[in-house]
Amino acid sequence: MASEPESDAFHEAVPLAELEAEGRALVAVEGVPVALFHHEGEIRAVNNRCPHMGFPLTEGSVDEGVLTCHWHHARFELSCGDTFDPWADDVDTYPTEVREGVVHVNPTPRRSDPPAVHWRERLDDGLEQNLRLVLAKSAVALQDVGVDPAETVETGVLFGTRYREGGWSSGLTILVALANRLDDLDDEDRKRALYQGLTEVTSDCADQPPKFDQEEFAARDVPFERLESWFRENVEVRDADGAERTLRTAVAAGATPEQLTGMLVAAATDHRYLDTGHTFDYVNKATEALDLIGWDHEAAADVLASLVRGLASADRAEERSSWRQPVDLAAMCDETFDRLDDLVAEGEGKEWKRPDGFTDRLHAADPEEVFDALEGAIEDGATVEQLARAVAYAAGRRVALFATNNEFSDWNTVHHTFTFANAVHRAAQRTETTELYRGVFDAAVNVYLDRFLNTPPAPEPSPDPDADPDEELEGLLTCFETQGRVNRAGAHAAHYLDGGGDPERLKAELGSALVREDTGFHTFQAYEAACRQFDLREDAAERRDLLVAAARYLSAHYPTRREREGTFSIAARLLDGERVHGADAGSDAEVATGDD
């Protein structure tokens, strides 16, 4: 508790006799709305705004030292302000003195914790108990007091990896995806993004048992190559416990980020297109999380270990009919992979430049054409990164050309291919392991399988260099307010760029729309992947296609009920001192003093 304040910090509030007669009073002291109570012979002063939703506590009731708010029945210990209900937060209390029959109040709260400490603790409470309003308040308040967003992301990542037995899943993926794009957003939308990500993490963990860790081996002199072999073999036979012990041993033995990434992506590509690409995307997002919090972080092993159960239990695409009939695509992959080392050796010392028409070859209706294009590129010296970049664009273009006469669920099909290809490309920027070429082929096979969803393709927006960027942006945002304007949204995004609009502004507006919706897992992924691929390219046509793909995908999934935006708005208004109940406007301090 803080030390008692100086006597001159007290301000006259209300006559003691009046307070004794009425039992309570509302006063404004230096702009602070203070609720005074005379209870059991004691004078108590608390902030009149219930910390849960801002309801006036003078309209509550007091019994046996417990103050109860009558809106949502939050309860507070009257003398210290501590709540019985963690979803409500503690209420500030203030020192009082009686001087010559008049109650005086010091408006400095008794609590001594700095705001950053308080809101870090509240963030933990919100995650542990799945309290969305608490998470929203924490996301807003921590940014307002200058806490680095990376710290908030770190808290969410560590919570999600420790308190979900099933390991890494969509919630953590969303949090990291949004963290990757924070620089695109303004201050308020960064808060929204953090709130959205944290909400997804805690929802994933709700009602799940925590994860109990396997211990690493005591040995530290096992060669990394053997640890990698053990890891892949344990994943192969679906032994998650053995795989986790091996992975933790590699971390403890000091394996580099590149080595650990190589180990994970090798296991993730030993079989085809695990869980429609989600497994590999989770691997990528976990490594990106460590980019944010540090690979030398003491929890690095926990972050990576959270991937193991998913790797070991994933559905394998070669077990599905689409990869076997009418063309045995899995067998074609195996035949190429048997020759992969020879293909790479043939390309040693060569420099590959993507030839004209390469995307068309990847979009070919004959899988032999697709395989020939990829194999020829490797023989001509194409690195994993170069080839993954080319396939990622081919996958993104499938989204840009997705025909809306398909079933709505088929958006997920082209989306999965694109985000998987993006993850492979991102991994290729970390490690040059030859096994990663297999991920490139997996992505390319799915680009081939998705061909029917572009038959016929959606109309491509014709170039319009005379377009007014402001008008096009306004038109795009209007599309997000009405269902079924997918093609129109794509045209507005394209024409915005055609007319010389700032792409950074377009990405910011797309992100702003995203974090205001009750959007799903895939929509977060689609935005992040499109923006990342956009940033990595210089070709204007490719960049245009990628943001058209993002705009079309987002438009197909908007609008939503926007319940989360409502919660966020309440949190922001409460922290700004606004009232969120009743018909009257203004702050509680204005109401207390009778100001209009």
Coordinates of C-alpha atoms in Angstrom, one line a residue:
M1 CA 0.0 0.0 0.0
A2 CA 1.1 3.6 -0.6
S3 CA 2.1 5.8 2.3
E4 CA -0.6 8.2 3.6
P5 CA -0.7 11.4 1.6
E6 CA 0.1 14.9 2.9
S7 CA -2.9 16.6 4.6
D8 CA -3.0 19.4 2.1
A9 CA -3.8 16.9 -0.6
F10 CA -7.3 16.5 0.9
H11 CA -10.3 18.3 -0.6
E12 CA -13.6 19.2 1.0
A13 CA -16.3 16.8 -0.1
V14 CA -19.6 16.6 2.0
P15 CA -20.8 17.4 5.5
L16 CA -20.4 14.4 7.8
A17 CA -24.0 14.7 9.1
E18 CA -25.3 14.7 5.5
L19 CA -23.3 11.5 4.7
E20 CA -24.4 9.8 7.9
A21 CA -28.1 10.6 7.1
E22 CA -28.0 9.5 3.5
G23 CA -25.5 6.7 3.8
R24 CA -23.8 7.6 0.6
A25 CA -22.8 10.6 -1.6
L26 CA -21.4 11.3 -5.0
V27 CA -18.8 14.1 -5.3
A28 CA -16.3 15.2 -7.9
V29 CA -12.8 15.8 -6.5
E30 CA -10.3 17.3 -9.0
G31 CA -12.3 15.6 -11.8
V32 CA -12.4 12.2 -10.1
P33 CA -16.0 10.9 -9.5
V34 CA -15.9 9.7 -5.8
A35 CA -18.5 7.6 -4.1
L36 CA -18.6 8.1 -0.4
F37 CA -20.2 5.6 2.0
H38 CA -20.9 5.7 5.7
H39 CA -21.1 2.1 6.7
E40 CA -20.7 0.4 10.1
G41 CA -19.4 3.6 11.6
E42 CA -16.7 4.1 9.0
I43 CA -16.3 6.4 6.0
R44 CA -15.2 4.7 2.8
A45 CA -14.4 6.4 -0.5
V46 CA -14.2 4.6 -3.9
N47 CA -14.2 5.5 -7.5
N48 CA -17.8 5.8 -8.5
R49 CA -17.2 4.0 -11.8
C50 CA -17.5 0.3 -11.5
P51 CA -14.3 -1.0 -13.0
H52 CA -16.2 -3.6 -14.9
M53 CA -18.5 -1.6 -17.1
G54 CA -18.6 1.9 -15.6
F55 CA -21.9 1.7 -13.8
P56 CA -22.2 4.2 -10.9
L57 CA -21.5 2.4 -7.7
T58 CA -23.5 4.9 -5.7
E59 CA -26.5 3.1 -7.2
G60 CA -25.2 -0.2 -5.7
S61 CA -25.7 -1.6 -2.3
V62 CA -23.5 -2.2 0.8
D63 CA -23.9 -5.1 3.2
E64 CA -21.4 -6.5 5.7
G65 CA -18.6 -4.5 4.2
V66 CA -19.3 -5.7 0.6
L67 CA -20.2 -3.2 -2.1
T68 CA -22.2 -4.7 -4.9
C69 CA -22.8 -3.1 -8.3
H70 CA -26.4 -3.5 -9.4
W71 CA -25.6 -3.8 -13.2
H72 CA -23.6 -7.0 -13.4
H73 CA -23.4 -7.7 -9.6
A74 CA -19.7 -7.2 -9.3
R75 CA -18.7 -7.2 -5.6
F76 CA -16.0 -5.3 -3.9
E77 CA -14.5 -5.4 -0.4
L78 CA -15.4 -1.8 0.6
S79 CA -12.3 -0.9 2.7
C80 CA -9.6 -1.8 0.2
G81 CA -11.5 -2.1 -3.1
D82 CA -10.5 -5.6 -4.0
T83 CA -13.0 -7.5 -6.0
F84 CA -14.6 -10.9 -5.3
D85 CA -15.0 -11.3 -9.1
P86 CA -11.8 -11.3 -11.2
W87 CA -13.8 -10.3 -14.4
A88 CA -14.6 -7.0 -12.7
D89 CA -11.1 -5.7 -11.6
D90 CA -10.5 -3.9 -8.3
V91 CA -11.9 -0.5 -7.7
D92 CA -9.8 2.4 -6.6
T93 CA -10.2 3.6 -3.0
Y94 CA -9.2 7.0 -1.5
P95 CA -8.1 8.2 1.9
T96 CA -10.6 10.3 3.9
E97 CA -10.4 12.7 6.9
V98 CA -13.1 14.5 8.9
R99 CA -12.3 18.1 9.7
E100 CA -14.7 20.3 11.7
G101 CA -17.6 18.1 10.7
V102 CA -16.8 17.9 7.0
V103 CA -15.5 14.9 5.1
H104 CA -12.4 15.5 3.1
V105 CA -11.1 13.2 0.3
N106 CA -7.7 12.8 -1.3
P107 CA -8.2 11.8 -4.9
T108 CA -4.9 9.9 -5.2
P109 CA -5.7 6.2 -5.2
R110 CA -4.3 4.1 -2.3
R111 CA -2.9 1.5 -4.7
S112 CA 0.8 1.9 -5.4
D113 CA 1.3 -0.5 -8.4
P114 CA 2.3 1.4 -11.5
P115 CA -0.3 1.0 -14.3
A116 CA 2.0 -1.2 -16.4
V117 CA 2.3 -3.7 -13.5
H118 CA -1.4 -3.7 -12.9
W119 CA -2.4 -4.2 -16.5
R120 CA 0.2 -7.0 -17.0
E121 CA -1.4 -8.8 -14.1
R122 CA -4.9 -8.2 -15.6
L123 CA -3.7 -9.5 -18.9
D124 CA -2.7 -12.7 -17.2
D125 CA -6.1 -12.9 -15.5
G126 CA -7.8 -12.4 -18.8
L127 CA -5.9 -15.2 -20.5
E128 CA -6.3 -17.6 -17.6
Q129 CA -10.0 -17.1 -17.3
N130 CA -11.0 -16.3 -20.9
L131 CA -12.3 -12.8 -20.0
R132 CA -12.7 -10.9 -23.2
L133 CA -13.4 -7.5 -21.7
V134 CA -10.4 -7.8 -19.4
L135 CA -8.2 -8.7 -22.5
A136 CA -9.6 -5.7 -24.4
K137 CA -8.8 -3.3 -21.5
S138 CA -5.4 -4.8 -21.1
A139 CA -4.6 -4.5 -24.8
V140 CA -5.6 -0.8 -24.7
A141 CA -4.1 0.1 -21.4
L142 CA -0.7 -1.5 -21.9
Q143 CA -0.3 0.4 -25.2
D144 CA -1.4 3.6 -23.6
V145 CA 1.3 3.4 -20.9
G146 CA 4.0 2.6 -23.4
V147 CA 4.5 -1.1 -23.1
D148 CA 6.1 -2.6 -26.2
P149 CA 3.5 -4.6 -28.2
A150 CA 6.1 -7.4 -28.5
E151 CA 5.9 -7.9 -24.7
T152 CA 2.1 -8.4 -24.9
V153 CA 2.6 -10.8 -27.8
E154 CA 5.2 -12.7 -25.8
T155 CA 2.8 -13.1 -22.9
G156 CA 0.1 -14.5 -25.3
V157 CA 2.6 -16.9 -27.0
L158 CA 3.9 -18.3 -23.7
F159 CA 0.5 -18.7 -22.3
G160 CA -0.8 -20.5 -25.4
T161 CA 2.1 -22.9 -25.6
R162 CA 1.9 -23.9 -21.9
Y163 CA -1.9 -24.2 -21.4
R164 CA -3.1 -26.2 -24.3
E165 CA -2.4 -29.9 -24.3
G166 CA -3.0 -30.2 -28.0
G167 CA -0.2 -27.7 -28.6
W168 CA 0.1 -25.0 -31.2
S169 CA -3.2 -24.2 -33.0
S170 CA -5.1 -21.4 -34.7
G171 CA -5.2 -19.0 -31.8
L172 CA -1.4 -18.7 -31.6
T173 CA -1.2 -18.6 -35.4
I174 CA -3.6 -15.6 -35.5
L175 CA -1.7 -13.8 -32.7
V176 CA 1.6 -14.1 -34.5
A177 CA 0.1 -13.2 -37.9
L178 CA -1.3 -10.0 -36.5
A179 CA 1.9 -9.3 -34.6
N180 CA 3.7 -9.5 -38.0
R181 CA 1.5 -6.8 -39.4
L182 CA 1.3 -4.3 -36.5
D183 CA 3.5 -1.8 -38.4
D184 CA 0.9 -1.6 -41.1
L185 CA -1.7 -0.3 -38.6
D186 CA -2.3 2.9 -36.6
D187 CA -2.2 3.0 -32.8
E188 CA -5.9 2.2 -32.3
D189 CA -5.9 -0.7 -34.7
R190 CA -2.7 -2.1 -33.1
K191 CA -4.7 -2.4 -29.9
R192 CA -7.5 -4.1 -31.8
A193 CA -5.1 -6.5 -33.4
L194 CA -3.6 -7.4 -30.0
Y195 CA -7.0 -7.9 -28.5
Q196 CA -8.2 -10.1 -31.4
G197 CA -5.0 -12.2 -31.2
L198 CA -5.2 -12.6 -27.4
T199 CA -8.8 -13.5 -27.6
E200 CA -8.1 -16.3 -30.1
V201 CA -5.4 -17.7 -27.9
T202 CA -7.4 -17.8 -24.7
S203 CA -10.4 -19.3 -26.6
D204 CA -8.2 -22.0 -27.9
C205 CA -7.0 -22.8 -24.4
A206 CA -10.4 -22.6 -22.6
D207 CA -11.5 -25.9 -21.1
Q208 CA -8.2 -27.5 -22.4
P209 CA -5.9 -29.3 -19.9
P210 CA -2.4 -27.7 -19.7
K211 CA 0.5 -29.2 -21.6
F212 CA 2.8 -31.3 -19.5
D213 CA 6.3 -31.3 -20.8
Q214 CA 8.6 -34.2 -21.7
E215 CA 12.2 -33.8 -20.4
E216 CA 15.1 -33.7 -22.7
F217 CA 17.7 -36.5 -22.6
A218 CA 20.7 -36.1 -20.3
A219 CA 23.1 -36.6 -23.2
R220 CA 24.5 -33.5 -24.8
D221 CA 27.1 -35.1 -27.1
V222 CA 24.6 -36.7 -29.6
P223 CA 25.4 -35.3 -33.1
F224 CA 22.6 -33.1 -34.4
E225 CA 22.2 -35.3 -37.5
R226 CA 21.3 -38.2 -35.3
L227 CA 18.9 -36.1 -33.3
E228 CA 17.2 -35.0 -36.5
S229 CA 17.0 -38.6 -37.6
W230 CA 15.4 -39.6 -34.3
F231 CA 13.0 -36.8 -34.4
R232 CA 11.8 -37.6 -37.9
E233 CA 11.5 -41.3 -37.1
N234 CA 9.4 -40.6 -34.0
V235 CA 7.1 -38.3 -35.9
E236 CA 6.9 -41.0 -38.7
V237 CA 5.5 -43.5 -36.2
R238 CA 3.4 -40.9 -34.5
D239 CA 5.2 -41.0 -31.2
A240 CA 4.8 -37.5 -30.0
D241 CA 6.5 -38.1 -26.6
G242 CA 9.7 -39.5 -28.1
A243 CA 9.8 -36.7 -30.7
E244 CA 9.4 -34.0 -28.0
R245 CA 12.2 -35.4 -25.9
T246 CA 14.5 -35.4 -29.0
L247 CA 13.5 -31.9 -30.0
R248 CA 14.1 -30.5 -26.4
T249 CA 17.5 -32.2 -26.4
A250 CA 18.4 -30.5 -29.6
V251 CA 17.4 -27.1 -28.1
A252 CA 19.3 -27.8 -24.9
A253 CA 22.4 -28.9 -26.8
G254 CA 22.5 -25.5 -28.6
A255 CA 21.2 -26.2 -32.0
T256 CA 20.9 -23.1 -34.1
P257 CA 17.6 -21.6 -35.4
E258 CA 18.5 -22.7 -38.9
Q259 CA 19.1 -26.3 -37.7
L260 CA 15.9 -26.4 -35.6
T261 CA 13.9 -25.0 -38.5
G262 CA 15.5 -27.6 -40.8
M263 CA 14.6 -30.4 -38.4
L264 CA 11.0 -29.3 -38.2
V265 CA 10.4 -28.6 -41.9
A266 CA 12.0 -32.0 -42.8
A267 CA 9.5 -33.8 -40.5
A268 CA 6.7 -31.6 -41.8
T269 CA 7.4 -32.6 -45.5
D270 CA 8.2 -36.3 -45.0
H271 CA 4.5 -36.7 -45.9
R272 CA 2.4 -34.7 -48.2
Y273 CA 0.5 -31.5 -47.3
L274 CA -0.2 -32.3 -43.6
D275 CA -3.7 -31.3 -42.4
T276 CA -4.4 -29.3 -45.6
G277 CA -1.3 -27.1 -44.9
H278 CA -2.1 -26.1 -41.4
T279 CA 0.7 -28.2 -39.8
F280 CA 3.4 -26.5 -41.9
D281 CA 1.9 -23.1 -41.3
Y282 CA 2.0 -23.7 -37.6
V283 CA 5.7 -24.6 -37.8
N284 CA 6.3 -21.4 -39.6
K285 CA 4.3 -19.3 -37.2
A286 CA 6.1 -20.8 -34.2
T287 CA 9.5 -19.9 -35.7
E288 CA 8.2 -16.4 -36.4
A289 CA 7.1 -16.2 -32.7
L290 CA 10.6 -16.9 -31.7
D291 CA 11.8 -14.2 -34.1
L292 CA 9.7 -11.9 -31.9
I293 CA 10.5 -13.1 -28.4
G294 CA 14.0 -14.4 -29.1
W295 CA 15.4 -17.8 -30.0
D296 CA 17.5 -17.7 -26.9
H297 CA 14.5 -17.2 -24.8
E298 CA 14.2 -19.7 -21.9
A299 CA 10.9 -20.8 -23.3
A300 CA 12.1 -21.5 -26.8
A301 CA 11.9 -25.2 -26.2
D302 CA 8.3 -24.9 -25.0
V303 CA 7.3 -22.9 -28.2
L304 CA 8.8 -25.5 -30.5
A305 CA 7.6 -28.5 -28.5
S306 CA 4.1 -27.3 -28.8
L307 CA 4.3 -28.3 -32.5
V308 CA 5.1 -31.9 -31.9
R309 CA 1.7 -33.4 -31.3
G310 CA 0.3 -31.8 -34.4
L311 CA 3.2 -33.1 -36.5
A312 CA 2.8 -36.6 -35.2
S313 CA -1.0 -36.8 -35.5
A314 CA -1.6 -34.9 -38.8
D315 CA -3.6 -36.2 -41.7
R316 CA -1.4 -37.0 -44.6
A317 CA -2.5 -36.0 -48.1
E318 CA -1.2 -39.1 -49.8
E319 CA -3.9 -41.0 -48.0
R320 CA -6.6 -39.0 -49.7
S321 CA -8.1 -39.9 -53.0
S322 CA -7.5 -36.5 -54.6
W323 CA -3.8 -37.2 -54.5
R324 CA -4.2 -40.7 -55.9
Q325 CA -7.0 -40.5 -58.5
P326 CA -7.3 -40.0 -61.4
V327 CA -3.6 -39.1 -61.4
D328 CA -1.3 -40.6 -58.7
L329 CA 0.3 -37.3 -57.7
A330 CA 1.8 -38.7 -54.5
A331 CA 3.7 -41.3 -56.6
M332 CA 4.9 -38.5 -59.0
C333 CA 6.2 -36.6 -55.9
D334 CA 8.0 -39.7 -54.6
E335 CA 9.6 -40.3 -58.0
T336 CA 10.9 -36.7 -58.1
F337 CA 12.1 -36.8 -54.5
D338 CA 14.1 -39.9 -55.2
R339 CA 16.0 -37.8 -57.8
L340 CA 16.0 -34.6 -55.8
D341 CA 19.7 -34.7 -54.8
D342 CA 20.7 -35.3 -58.5
L343 CA 18.5 -32.4 -59.6
V344 CA 20.1 -30.1 -57.1
A345 CA 23.6 -31.3 -58.1
E346 CA 22.8 -30.5 -61.7
G347 CA 22.0 -27.0 -60.7
E348 CA 25.1 -26.4 -58.7
G349 CA 26.8 -23.1 -59.8
K350 CA 23.9 -22.0 -62.0
E351 CA 21.8 -18.9 -61.5
W352 CA 18.1 -19.3 -62.2
K353 CA 15.9 -16.4 -63.2
R354 CA 12.2 -17.1 -63.5
P355 CA 11.3 -17.2 -67.2
D356 CA 8.3 -15.6 -68.7
G357 CA 5.2 -17.8 -68.6
F358 CA 6.4 -19.7 -65.5
T359 CA 3.2 -19.0 -63.6
D360 CA 1.2 -20.2 -66.6
R361 CA 3.1 -23.5 -66.5
L362 CA 2.3 -23.8 -62.8
H363 CA -1.3 -23.3 -63.6
A364 CA -1.3 -25.9 -66.3
A365 CA -4.0 -28.5 -66.6
D366 CA -1.5 -31.3 -67.0
P367 CA 0.5 -32.2 -63.8
E368 CA 3.4 -33.4 -66.0
E369 CA 3.8 -29.8 -67.2
V370 CA 3.9 -28.6 -63.6
F371 CA 6.5 -31.2 -62.5
D372 CA 8.6 -30.5 -65.6
A373 CA 8.6 -26.8 -64.8
L374 CA 9.7 -27.3 -61.2
E375 CA 12.3 -30.0 -62.0
G376 CA 13.8 -28.0 -64.9
A377 CA 14.0 -24.9 -62.6
I378 CA 16.0 -26.9 -60.0
E379 CA 18.3 -28.3 -62.7
D380 CA 18.8 -24.6 -63.8
G381 CA 19.9 -23.6 -60.3
A382 CA 16.6 -22.4 -58.7
T383 CA 17.0 -22.2 -55.0
V384 CA 14.3 -23.3 -52.6
E385 CA 13.6 -19.7 -51.9
Q386 CA 13.3 -18.7 -55.5
L387 CA 11.0 -21.6 -56.4
A388 CA 8.9 -21.2 -53.2
R389 CA 8.5 -17.5 -54.1
A390 CA 7.2 -18.4 -57.6
V391 CA 4.8 -21.0 -56.3
A392 CA 3.5 -18.6 -53.6
Y393 CA 2.5 -16.1 -56.3
A394 CA 0.9 -18.8 -58.4
A395 CA -1.2 -19.8 -55.4
G396 CA -2.1 -16.2 -54.6
R397 CA -3.3 -15.7 -58.1
R398 CA -5.6 -18.6 -57.7
V399 CA -7.3 -16.6 -54.9
A400 CA -7.4 -13.4 -57.0
L401 CA -9.2 -15.4 -59.8
F402 CA -11.4 -17.5 -57.6
A403 CA -14.8 -17.8 -59.3
T404 CA -17.7 -16.9 -57.0
N405 CA -20.0 -19.5 -58.7
N406 CA -18.1 -22.1 -56.6
E407 CA -19.4 -23.3 -53.3
F408 CA -18.5 -20.8 -50.5
S409 CA -16.5 -23.4 -48.6
D410 CA -14.1 -23.6 -51.6
W411 CA -12.7 -20.3 -50.7
N412 CA -10.9 -22.4 -48.0
T413 CA -9.4 -24.6 -50.6
V414 CA -7.6 -21.9 -52.5
H415 CA -6.8 -20.2 -49.2
H416 CA -5.1 -23.2 -47.7
T417 CA -2.9 -23.6 -50.8
F418 CA -1.8 -19.9 -50.7
T419 CA -1.1 -19.7 -46.9
F420 CA 0.8 -23.0 -47.1
A421 CA 2.9 -21.8 -50.0
N422 CA 3.6 -18.6 -48.1
A423 CA 4.7 -20.6 -45.1
V424 CA 7.1 -22.7 -47.3
H425 CA 8.5 -19.5 -48.8
R426 CA 9.0 -18.0 -45.3
A427 CA 10.8 -21.2 -44.1
A428 CA 13.0 -21.1 -47.2
Q429 CA 14.2 -17.7 -46.0
R430 CA 15.5 -19.4 -42.8
T431 CA 17.0 -22.7 -44.0
E432 CA 18.4 -24.0 -47.3
T433 CA 17.7 -27.7 -46.5
T434 CA 17.1 -29.7 -49.6
E435 CA 14.1 -31.4 -48.0
L436 CA 12.2 -28.1 -48.3
Y437 CA 11.9 -28.5 -52.0
R438 CA 9.3 -31.1 -51.1
G439 CA 7.1 -28.4 -49.6
V440 CA 7.4 -26.5 -52.8
F441 CA 6.1 -29.5 -54.7
D442 CA 3.3 -30.0 -52.2
A443 CA 2.2 -26.4 -52.8
A444 CA 2.5 -26.7 -56.6
V445 CA 0.4 -29.9 -56.6
N446 CA -2.3 -28.1 -54.7
V447 CA -2.1 -25.2 -57.1
Y448 CA -2.8 -27.8 -59.8
L449 CA -5.6 -29.4 -57.9
D450 CA -7.3 -26.0 -57.4
R451 CA -7.5 -25.3 -61.1
F452 CA -11.2 -26.1 -61.3
L453 CA -11.9 -23.2 -58.9
N454 CA -10.6 -20.8 -61.6
T455 CA -12.8 -22.4 -64.3
P456 CA -13.9 -20.0 -65.5
P457 CA -11.7 -17.5 -63.7
A458 CA -13.2 -14.4 -62.0
P459 CA -12.9 -11.3 -64.3
E460 CA -9.6 -9.6 -63.9
P461 CA -10.0 -5.8 -63.2
S462 CA -9.0 -3.9 -66.3
P463 CA -6.2 -1.3 -65.8
D464 CA -7.5 2.2 -64.9
P465 CA -4.6 4.6 -64.4
D466 CA -7.1 7.5 -64.2
A467 CA -8.8 6.1 -61.2
D468 CA -9.2 8.4 -58.1
P469 CA -7.5 6.5 -55.2
D470 CA -9.7 8.1 -52.6
E471 CA -12.9 7.2 -54.4
E472 CA -11.7 3.6 -55.0
L473 CA -10.8 3.2 -51.3
E474 CA -14.2 4.5 -50.3
G475 CA -15.8 2.0 -52.7
L476 CA -13.7 -0.8 -51.3
L477 CA -14.8 -0.1 -47.7
T478 CA -18.4 0.1 -48.8
C479 CA -18.1 -3.4 -50.3
F480 CA -17.1 -4.7 -46.9
E481 CA -20.5 -3.5 -45.5
T482 CA -22.6 -5.6 -47.9
Q483 CA -22.4 -9.3 -48.7
G484 CA -21.7 -10.5 -52.2
R485 CA -19.5 -7.7 -53.6
V486 CA -16.4 -9.8 -54.0
N487 CA -15.5 -8.9 -57.6
R488 CA -16.3 -5.3 -57.0
A489 CA -14.0 -5.2 -54.0
G490 CA -11.2 -6.7 -56.1
A491 CA -11.7 -4.1 -58.8
H492 CA -11.6 -1.2 -56.2
A493 CA -8.3 -2.5 -54.8
A494 CA -6.8 -2.9 -58.2
H495 CA -7.9 0.5 -59.4
Y496 CA -6.7 2.1 -56.2
L497 CA -3.2 0.9 -57.1
D498 CA -3.6 1.7 -60.8
G499 CA -4.4 5.3 -59.9
G500 CA -1.2 5.7 -57.9
G501 CA -2.7 5.1 -54.4
D502 CA -0.2 4.4 -51.6
P503 CA -0.1 0.6 -51.1
E504 CA 0.8 1.2 -47.4
R505 CA -2.5 3.0 -46.9
L506 CA -4.4 0.2 -48.7
K507 CA -2.7 -2.5 -46.4
A508 CA -3.6 -0.3 -43.4
E509 CA -7.3 0.0 -44.5
L510 CA -7.5 -3.7 -45.2
G511 CA -6.0 -4.4 -41.7
S512 CA -8.3 -1.9 -40.1
A513 CA -11.3 -3.6 -41.6
L514 CA -10.0 -7.0 -40.5
V515 CA -9.6 -6.2 -36.8
R516 CA -13.1 -4.8 -36.6
E517 CA -14.8 -8.0 -37.6
D518 CA -15.6 -11.2 -35.8
T519 CA -13.5 -12.8 -38.5
G520 CA -12.3 -16.4 -38.7
F521 CA -8.9 -18.0 -38.6
H522 CA -8.5 -18.1 -42.4
T523 CA -9.3 -14.5 -42.9
F524 CA -6.5 -13.4 -40.6
Q525 CA -4.1 -15.8 -42.4
A526 CA -5.2 -14.5 -45.9
Y527 CA -4.5 -10.9 -45.0
E528 CA -1.1 -11.6 -43.4
A529 CA 0.1 -13.9 -46.3
A530 CA -1.0 -11.4 -49.0
C531 CA 0.7 -8.5 -47.3
R532 CA 3.9 -10.5 -46.7
Q533 CA 4.1 -11.7 -50.3
F534 CA 3.3 -8.1 -51.5
D535 CA 6.2 -6.7 -49.5
L536 CA 8.6 -9.2 -50.9
R537 CA 8.0 -8.3 -54.5
E538 CA 8.8 -5.4 -56.9
D539 CA 6.7 -6.5 -59.9
A540 CA 3.7 -4.2 -60.1
A541 CA 1.4 -6.8 -61.7
E542 CA 2.2 -9.4 -59.0
R543 CA 1.7 -6.9 -56.2
R544 CA -1.6 -5.9 -57.7
D545 CA -2.8 -9.5 -57.8
L546 CA -1.9 -10.1 -54.2
L547 CA -3.8 -7.2 -52.8
V548 CA -6.7 -8.0 -55.1
A549 CA -6.7 -11.5 -53.6
A550 CA -6.7 -10.1 -50.1
A551 CA -9.5 -7.7 -50.8
R552 CA -11.7 -10.3 -52.5
Y553 CA -11.1 -12.9 -49.7
L554 CA -12.0 -10.3 -47.0
S555 CA -15.0 -9.1 -48.9
A556 CA -16.3 -12.7 -49.2
H557 CA -16.3 -13.0 -45.4
Y558 CA -17.7 -9.6 -44.4
P559 CA -19.6 -8.2 -42.7
T560 CA -19.9 -10.1 -39.5
R561 CA -21.8 -9.3 -36.3
R562 CA -18.8 -7.3 -34.9
E563 CA -19.4 -8.4 -31.3
R564 CA -15.7 -8.1 -30.6
E565 CA -15.6 -4.6 -31.8
G566 CA -18.4 -3.8 -29.4
T567 CA -16.4 -5.2 -26.5
F568 CA -13.3 -3.3 -27.6
S569 CA -15.2 -0.1 -27.9
I570 CA -16.6 -0.5 -24.4
A571 CA -13.0 -1.1 -23.0
A572 CA -11.6 1.9 -24.8
R573 CA -14.4 4.2 -23.7
L574 CA -14.1 3.1 -20.1
L575 CA -10.4 3.7 -20.0
D576 CA -11.0 7.2 -21.6
G577 CA -13.4 8.0 -18.7
E578 CA -16.5 7.9 -20.9
R579 CA -19.9 6.6 -19.7
V580 CA -21.2 3.5 -21.5
H581 CA -24.6 3.4 -19.9
G582 CA -27.7 5.6 -19.9
A583 CA -28.8 8.1 -22.5
D584 CA -26.7 11.0 -21.2
A585 CA -23.3 11.8 -22.5
G586 CA -20.2 13.1 -20.7
S587 CA -17.9 11.8 -18.1
D588 CA -18.9 10.7 -14.6
A589 CA -17.1 13.7 -13.1
E590 CA -19.4 16.0 -15.2
V591 CA -22.5 14.1 -14.0
A592 CA -21.3 14.3 -10.4
T593 CA -21.0 18.1 -10.6
G594 CA -24.2 18.6 -12.6
D595 CA -22.5 19.9 -15.7
D596 CA -24.4 19.6 -19.0

